[in-house]
Amino acid sequence: MKLDRTDGIIIALDGPAGSGKSSTARAVAERLGYRHLDSGAFYRALTWAALRANIPPERWPELTPDELDRLDVHGAPEGRAYRLTVGGWDVSEAIRTPEVNAHVSRMAAVPAVREWLMDALREAGARGGLVADGRDIGTVVFPEAELKAYLVCEPEERARRRLREQGAGVSEDEVRAEAARLQGRDQIDSGRAVAPLAEAADAVRIDTTRLDFEAQVEAVVKLARERAGG
Ligand code: DC
């Protein structure tokens, strides 16, 4: 597919779980008048749909394109984002449950699944004006992105942010347990054979551990304006 830039540049935001990619991407898109593509949401919707269809995780590596089609997962542009549906139902909330969190890395490690999603993800960038976040956006999905940022953050701080977001307690025990879960997912995401979590050679690394949200967004917006030429 040929990409043009009628609507602006493409910004790729990659990084480990809980580094603040999605919330940063959403705010950057808002600021620039771009659209936000949360690629993780697509893997989550497929996970949710497969669980609901009672396809056991051990079978996921053998899913065929036809079976994936039948899961009826779609992402349609709506406002500045994409609305994920399964069988026509909005799954925006359903895909954020602990059950999906616990299984999604397995779905994302299946090569046929990544291949199946590729066209839909690239289609979103066909005219530019996109902030896409995920694990392989700058390396595989949009290697031609004008701006690639790689967000990193210490595991305990990522855990604290995630727990606060969920309205859960943030005792030291809970922080430790959540940090271990996040690192477990990172390990699967970085260790898989296909399109692992990786920093693109030409990415700008941003450590958000000691940045507040506003500063994080501003850092990306500033780079984006420079790369877009104004
Ligand atoms: O960003 P997230 O937590 O919603 O991502 C959910 C899972 O999907 C996570 O295990 C990593 C995987 N993922 C991926 O492999 N490639 C992407 N581009 C985005 C997400």
Short mmCIF file of C-alpha atoms and ligand atoms in Angstrom, two decimals:
data_model
loop_
_atom_site.label_atom_id
_atom_site.label_comp_id
_atom_site.label_asym_id
_atom_site.label_seq_id
_atom_site.Cartn_x
_atom_site.Cartn_y
_atom_site.Cartn_z
CA MET A 1 0.00 0.00 0.00
CA LYS A 2 1.29 3.45 -0.91
CA LEU A 3 1.20 6.01 1.86
CA ASP A 4 0.74 9.72 1.25
CA ARG A 5 0.87 12.51 3.80
CA THR A 6 -2.19 14.59 2.93
CA ASP A 7 -3.27 14.69 6.59
CA GLY A 8 0.16 15.07 8.23
CA ILE A 9 3.08 12.91 9.28
CA ILE A 10 3.05 9.48 10.92
CA ILE A 11 4.20 9.27 14.52
CA ALA A 12 5.12 5.85 15.92
CA LEU A 13 5.13 5.45 19.71
CA ASP A 14 6.52 2.15 20.96
CA GLY A 15 7.55 0.87 24.35
CA PRO A 16 6.82 -1.69 27.05
CA ALA A 17 3.48 -2.23 28.83
CA GLY A 18 2.45 0.66 31.05
CA SER A 19 5.01 3.15 29.72
CA GLY A 20 2.20 5.59 28.96
CA LYS A 21 2.17 5.13 25.18
CA SER A 22 -1.59 5.06 24.65
CA SER A 23 -2.51 8.00 26.85
CA THR A 24 0.39 10.01 25.42
CA ALA A 25 -0.55 9.06 21.86
CA ARG A 26 -4.16 10.10 22.45
CA ALA A 27 -3.15 13.48 23.87
CA VAL A 28 -0.58 14.11 21.11
CA ALA A 29 -3.20 13.29 18.46
CA GLU A 30 -5.64 15.66 20.12
CA ARG A 31 -3.03 18.44 20.21
CA LEU A 32 -2.05 18.02 16.56
CA GLY A 33 -5.54 17.33 15.18
CA TYR A 34 -4.37 13.83 14.17
CA ARG A 35 -6.00 10.44 14.60
CA HIS A 36 -4.89 7.94 17.25
CA LEU A 37 -4.40 4.25 16.49
CA ASP A 38 -4.02 2.05 19.58
CA SER A 39 -2.70 -1.12 17.92
CA GLY A 40 -2.72 -3.09 21.19
CA ALA A 41 -6.51 -2.72 21.25
CA PHE A 42 -6.72 -4.84 18.07
CA TYR A 43 -4.74 -7.69 19.69
CA ARG A 44 -6.93 -7.32 22.76
CA ALA A 45 -10.16 -7.47 20.72
CA LEU A 46 -8.96 -10.64 18.97
CA THR A 47 -8.08 -12.15 22.36
CA TRP A 48 -11.47 -11.28 23.79
CA ALA A 49 -13.24 -12.69 20.72
CA ALA A 50 -11.24 -15.96 20.80
CA LEU A 51 -11.94 -16.44 24.51
CA ARG A 52 -15.62 -15.74 23.96
CA ALA A 53 -15.68 -18.24 21.08
CA ASN A 54 -14.16 -20.84 23.46
CA ILE A 55 -11.07 -21.32 21.31
CA PRO A 56 -8.45 -22.48 23.82
CA PRO A 57 -5.17 -20.48 23.87
CA GLU A 58 -3.23 -23.64 22.91
CA ARG A 59 -5.04 -23.55 19.55
CA TRP A 60 -4.32 -19.88 18.81
CA PRO A 61 -1.04 -20.57 16.99
CA GLU A 62 -3.03 -22.57 14.41
CA LEU A 63 -5.72 -19.97 13.74
CA THR A 64 -6.28 -19.59 9.99
CA PRO A 65 -7.14 -16.31 8.24
CA ASP A 66 -10.68 -17.65 7.70
CA GLU A 67 -11.12 -18.36 11.40
CA LEU A 68 -9.76 -14.91 12.22
CA ASP A 69 -12.26 -13.37 9.76
CA ARG A 70 -15.06 -15.26 11.49
CA LEU A 71 -14.17 -13.73 14.86
CA ASP A 72 -15.70 -10.60 13.30
CA VAL A 73 -13.28 -8.09 14.86
CA HIS A 74 -13.35 -4.62 13.32
CA GLY A 75 -11.77 -1.25 14.04
CA ALA A 76 -13.57 1.70 12.48
CA PRO A 77 -12.45 5.33 12.62
CA GLU A 78 -14.60 7.38 14.95
CA GLY A 79 -13.72 10.92 15.92
CA ARG A 80 -10.00 10.97 16.59
CA ALA A 81 -9.73 7.25 17.38
CA TYR A 82 -10.78 3.76 16.29
CA ARG A 83 -13.78 1.98 17.74
CA LEU A 84 -13.24 -1.76 18.23
CA THR A 85 -16.21 -4.07 17.75
CA VAL A 86 -16.67 -7.83 17.88
CA GLY A 87 -19.80 -9.12 16.17
CA GLY A 88 -20.97 -5.51 15.99
CA TRP A 89 -20.65 -4.97 19.77
CA ASP A 90 -18.45 -2.24 21.18
CA VAL A 91 -15.69 -3.97 23.17
CA SER A 92 -13.73 -0.87 24.26
CA GLU A 93 -14.22 -1.74 27.92
CA ALA A 94 -14.35 -5.52 27.70
CA ILE A 95 -10.82 -5.66 26.28
CA ARG A 96 -9.29 -4.04 29.42
CA THR A 97 -10.13 -6.84 31.86
CA PRO A 98 -7.48 -8.84 33.80
CA GLU A 99 -8.52 -11.92 31.80
CA VAL A 100 -7.61 -10.24 28.51
CA ASN A 101 -4.42 -8.77 30.07
CA ALA A 102 -3.37 -12.26 31.06
CA HIS A 103 -3.85 -13.79 27.59
CA VAL A 104 -3.15 -11.07 25.05
CA SER A 105 0.62 -11.64 24.80
CA ARG A 106 -0.07 -15.16 23.57
CA MET A 107 -2.36 -13.90 20.83
CA ALA A 108 0.15 -11.20 19.82
CA ALA A 109 2.91 -13.82 19.49
CA VAL A 110 1.09 -15.68 16.70
CA PRO A 111 2.65 -14.82 13.31
CA ALA A 112 -0.59 -15.45 11.35
CA VAL A 113 -2.44 -13.04 13.64
CA ARG A 114 0.13 -10.28 13.12
CA GLU A 115 0.04 -10.85 9.38
CA TRP A 116 -3.77 -10.77 9.36
CA LEU A 117 -3.83 -7.42 11.17
CA MET A 118 -1.14 -5.71 9.14
CA ASP A 119 -3.35 -4.37 6.32
CA ALA A 120 -5.91 -2.91 8.72
CA LEU A 121 -3.19 -1.16 10.74
CA ARG A 122 -1.38 0.20 7.67
CA GLU A 123 -4.64 1.34 6.12
CA ALA A 124 -5.07 3.68 9.11
CA GLY A 125 -1.91 5.52 8.05
CA ALA A 126 -2.69 5.72 4.35
CA ARG A 127 -3.08 9.52 4.41
CA GLY A 128 -0.79 10.29 7.34
CA GLY A 129 -2.00 12.46 10.24
CA LEU A 130 -1.68 9.48 12.57
CA VAL A 131 -0.21 8.76 16.00
CA ALA A 132 0.07 4.98 16.34
CA ASP A 133 1.20 3.22 19.50
CA GLY A 134 2.28 -0.36 20.10
CA ARG A 135 5.39 -2.54 20.16
CA ASP A 136 6.47 -2.79 16.52
CA ILE A 137 5.01 0.37 14.97
CA GLY A 138 8.35 2.02 14.18
CA THR A 139 10.06 -1.25 13.24
CA VAL A 140 7.43 -3.20 11.27
CA VAL A 141 4.07 -1.46 10.76
CA PHE A 142 5.31 2.02 9.78
CA PRO A 143 9.10 1.80 9.34
CA GLU A 144 8.77 4.94 7.21
CA ALA A 145 7.22 7.02 10.06
CA GLU A 146 8.68 10.54 10.18
CA LEU A 147 8.86 10.43 13.97
CA LYS A 148 9.54 7.36 16.09
CA ALA A 149 9.58 7.69 19.85
CA TYR A 150 10.42 4.85 22.22
CA LEU A 151 8.96 5.38 25.69
CA VAL A 152 10.63 3.73 28.65
CA CYS A 153 9.84 3.90 32.36
CA GLU A 154 10.99 2.01 35.46
CA PRO A 155 8.75 -1.01 36.22
CA GLU A 156 7.61 0.16 39.67
CA GLU A 157 6.53 3.53 38.34
CA ARG A 158 4.70 1.85 35.46
CA ALA A 159 2.95 -0.41 37.98
CA ARG A 160 1.96 2.56 40.15
CA ARG A 161 0.47 4.41 37.18
CA ARG A 162 -1.42 1.33 36.02
CA LEU A 163 -2.88 0.68 39.49
CA ARG A 164 -3.92 4.30 39.91
CA GLU A 165 -5.56 4.23 36.48
CA GLN A 166 -7.57 1.17 37.53
CA GLY A 167 -8.59 2.91 40.75
CA ALA A 168 -6.86 0.11 42.70
CA GLY A 169 -4.79 0.44 45.86
CA VAL A 170 -1.10 1.27 45.52
CA SER A 171 0.42 -0.48 48.53
CA GLU A 172 4.03 -1.58 48.09
CA ASP A 173 2.91 -5.23 47.80
CA GLU A 174 0.45 -4.40 45.06
CA VAL A 175 3.05 -2.33 43.22
CA ARG A 176 5.52 -5.23 43.36
CA ALA A 177 2.93 -7.73 42.12
CA GLU A 178 1.81 -5.46 39.25
CA ALA A 179 5.43 -4.69 38.29
CA ALA A 180 6.10 -8.44 38.07
CA ARG A 181 3.03 -8.92 35.82
CA LEU A 182 4.12 -6.07 33.54
CA GLN A 183 7.65 -7.44 33.30
CA GLY A 184 6.27 -10.90 32.53
CA ARG A 185 4.37 -9.46 29.57
CA ASP A 186 7.42 -7.47 28.43
CA GLN A 187 9.45 -10.64 28.43
CA ILE A 188 6.96 -12.45 26.20
CA ASP A 189 6.60 -9.39 23.95
CA SER A 190 10.39 -8.92 23.60
CA GLY A 191 11.24 -12.60 23.33
CA ARG A 192 8.79 -13.67 20.63
CA ALA A 193 10.09 -14.60 17.19
CA VAL A 194 7.89 -12.28 15.15
CA ALA A 195 7.94 -8.48 15.42
CA PRO A 196 9.16 -8.38 19.03
CA LEU A 197 9.04 -5.29 21.19
CA ALA A 198 12.10 -3.44 19.93
CA GLU A 199 13.47 0.05 19.70
CA ALA A 200 13.92 1.25 16.11
CA ALA A 201 17.48 2.34 15.33
CA ASP A 202 16.22 5.82 14.44
CA ALA A 203 13.83 6.20 17.41
CA VAL A 204 14.08 9.01 19.96
CA ARG A 205 14.15 7.44 23.43
CA ILE A 206 12.06 9.20 26.08
CA ASP A 207 12.35 8.09 29.71
CA THR A 208 9.06 9.03 31.38
CA THR A 209 9.90 7.81 34.91
CA ARG A 210 10.36 11.31 36.24
CA LEU A 211 8.27 13.21 33.69
CA ASP A 212 4.74 14.26 34.44
CA PHE A 213 2.13 13.52 31.81
CA GLU A 214 2.05 17.05 30.38
CA ALA A 215 5.84 17.11 29.92
CA GLN A 216 5.72 13.72 28.22
CA VAL A 217 3.08 14.89 25.74
CA GLU A 218 4.90 18.17 25.13
CA ALA A 219 8.17 16.34 24.34
CA VAL A 220 6.49 14.33 21.57
CA VAL A 221 4.48 17.28 20.21
CA LYS A 222 7.65 19.39 19.97
CA LEU A 223 9.50 16.68 18.04
CA ALA A 224 6.46 16.15 15.81
CA ARG A 225 6.25 19.84 14.92
CA GLU A 226 9.94 19.85 14.02
CA ARG A 227 9.59 16.74 11.86
CA ALA A 228 6.42 18.02 10.18
CA GLY A 229 8.29 21.19 9.31
CA GLY A 230 6.34 23.73 11.30
O1 DC B 1 -0.40 -1.92 24.57
P1 DC B 1 -1.29 -3.03 25.12
O2 DC B 1 -1.02 -3.38 26.54
O3 DC B 1 -2.75 -2.76 24.89
O4 DC B 1 -0.91 -4.32 24.23
C1 DC B 1 -1.56 -5.53 24.39
C2 DC B 1 -0.67 -6.67 23.93
O5 DC B 1 -0.52 -6.66 22.52
C3 DC B 1 0.73 -6.71 24.51
O6 DC B 1 1.00 -8.02 24.99
C4 DC B 1 1.64 -6.43 23.36
C5 DC B 1 0.83 -6.73 22.15
N1 DC B 1 1.08 -5.76 21.07
C6 DC B 1 1.92 -6.15 20.07
O7 DC B 1 2.48 -7.24 20.12
N2 DC B 1 2.17 -5.31 19.02
C7 DC B 1 1.59 -4.11 18.98
N3 DC B 1 1.85 -3.30 17.95
C8 DC B 1 0.73 -3.69 20.02
C9 DC B 1 0.50 -4.55 21.06
#
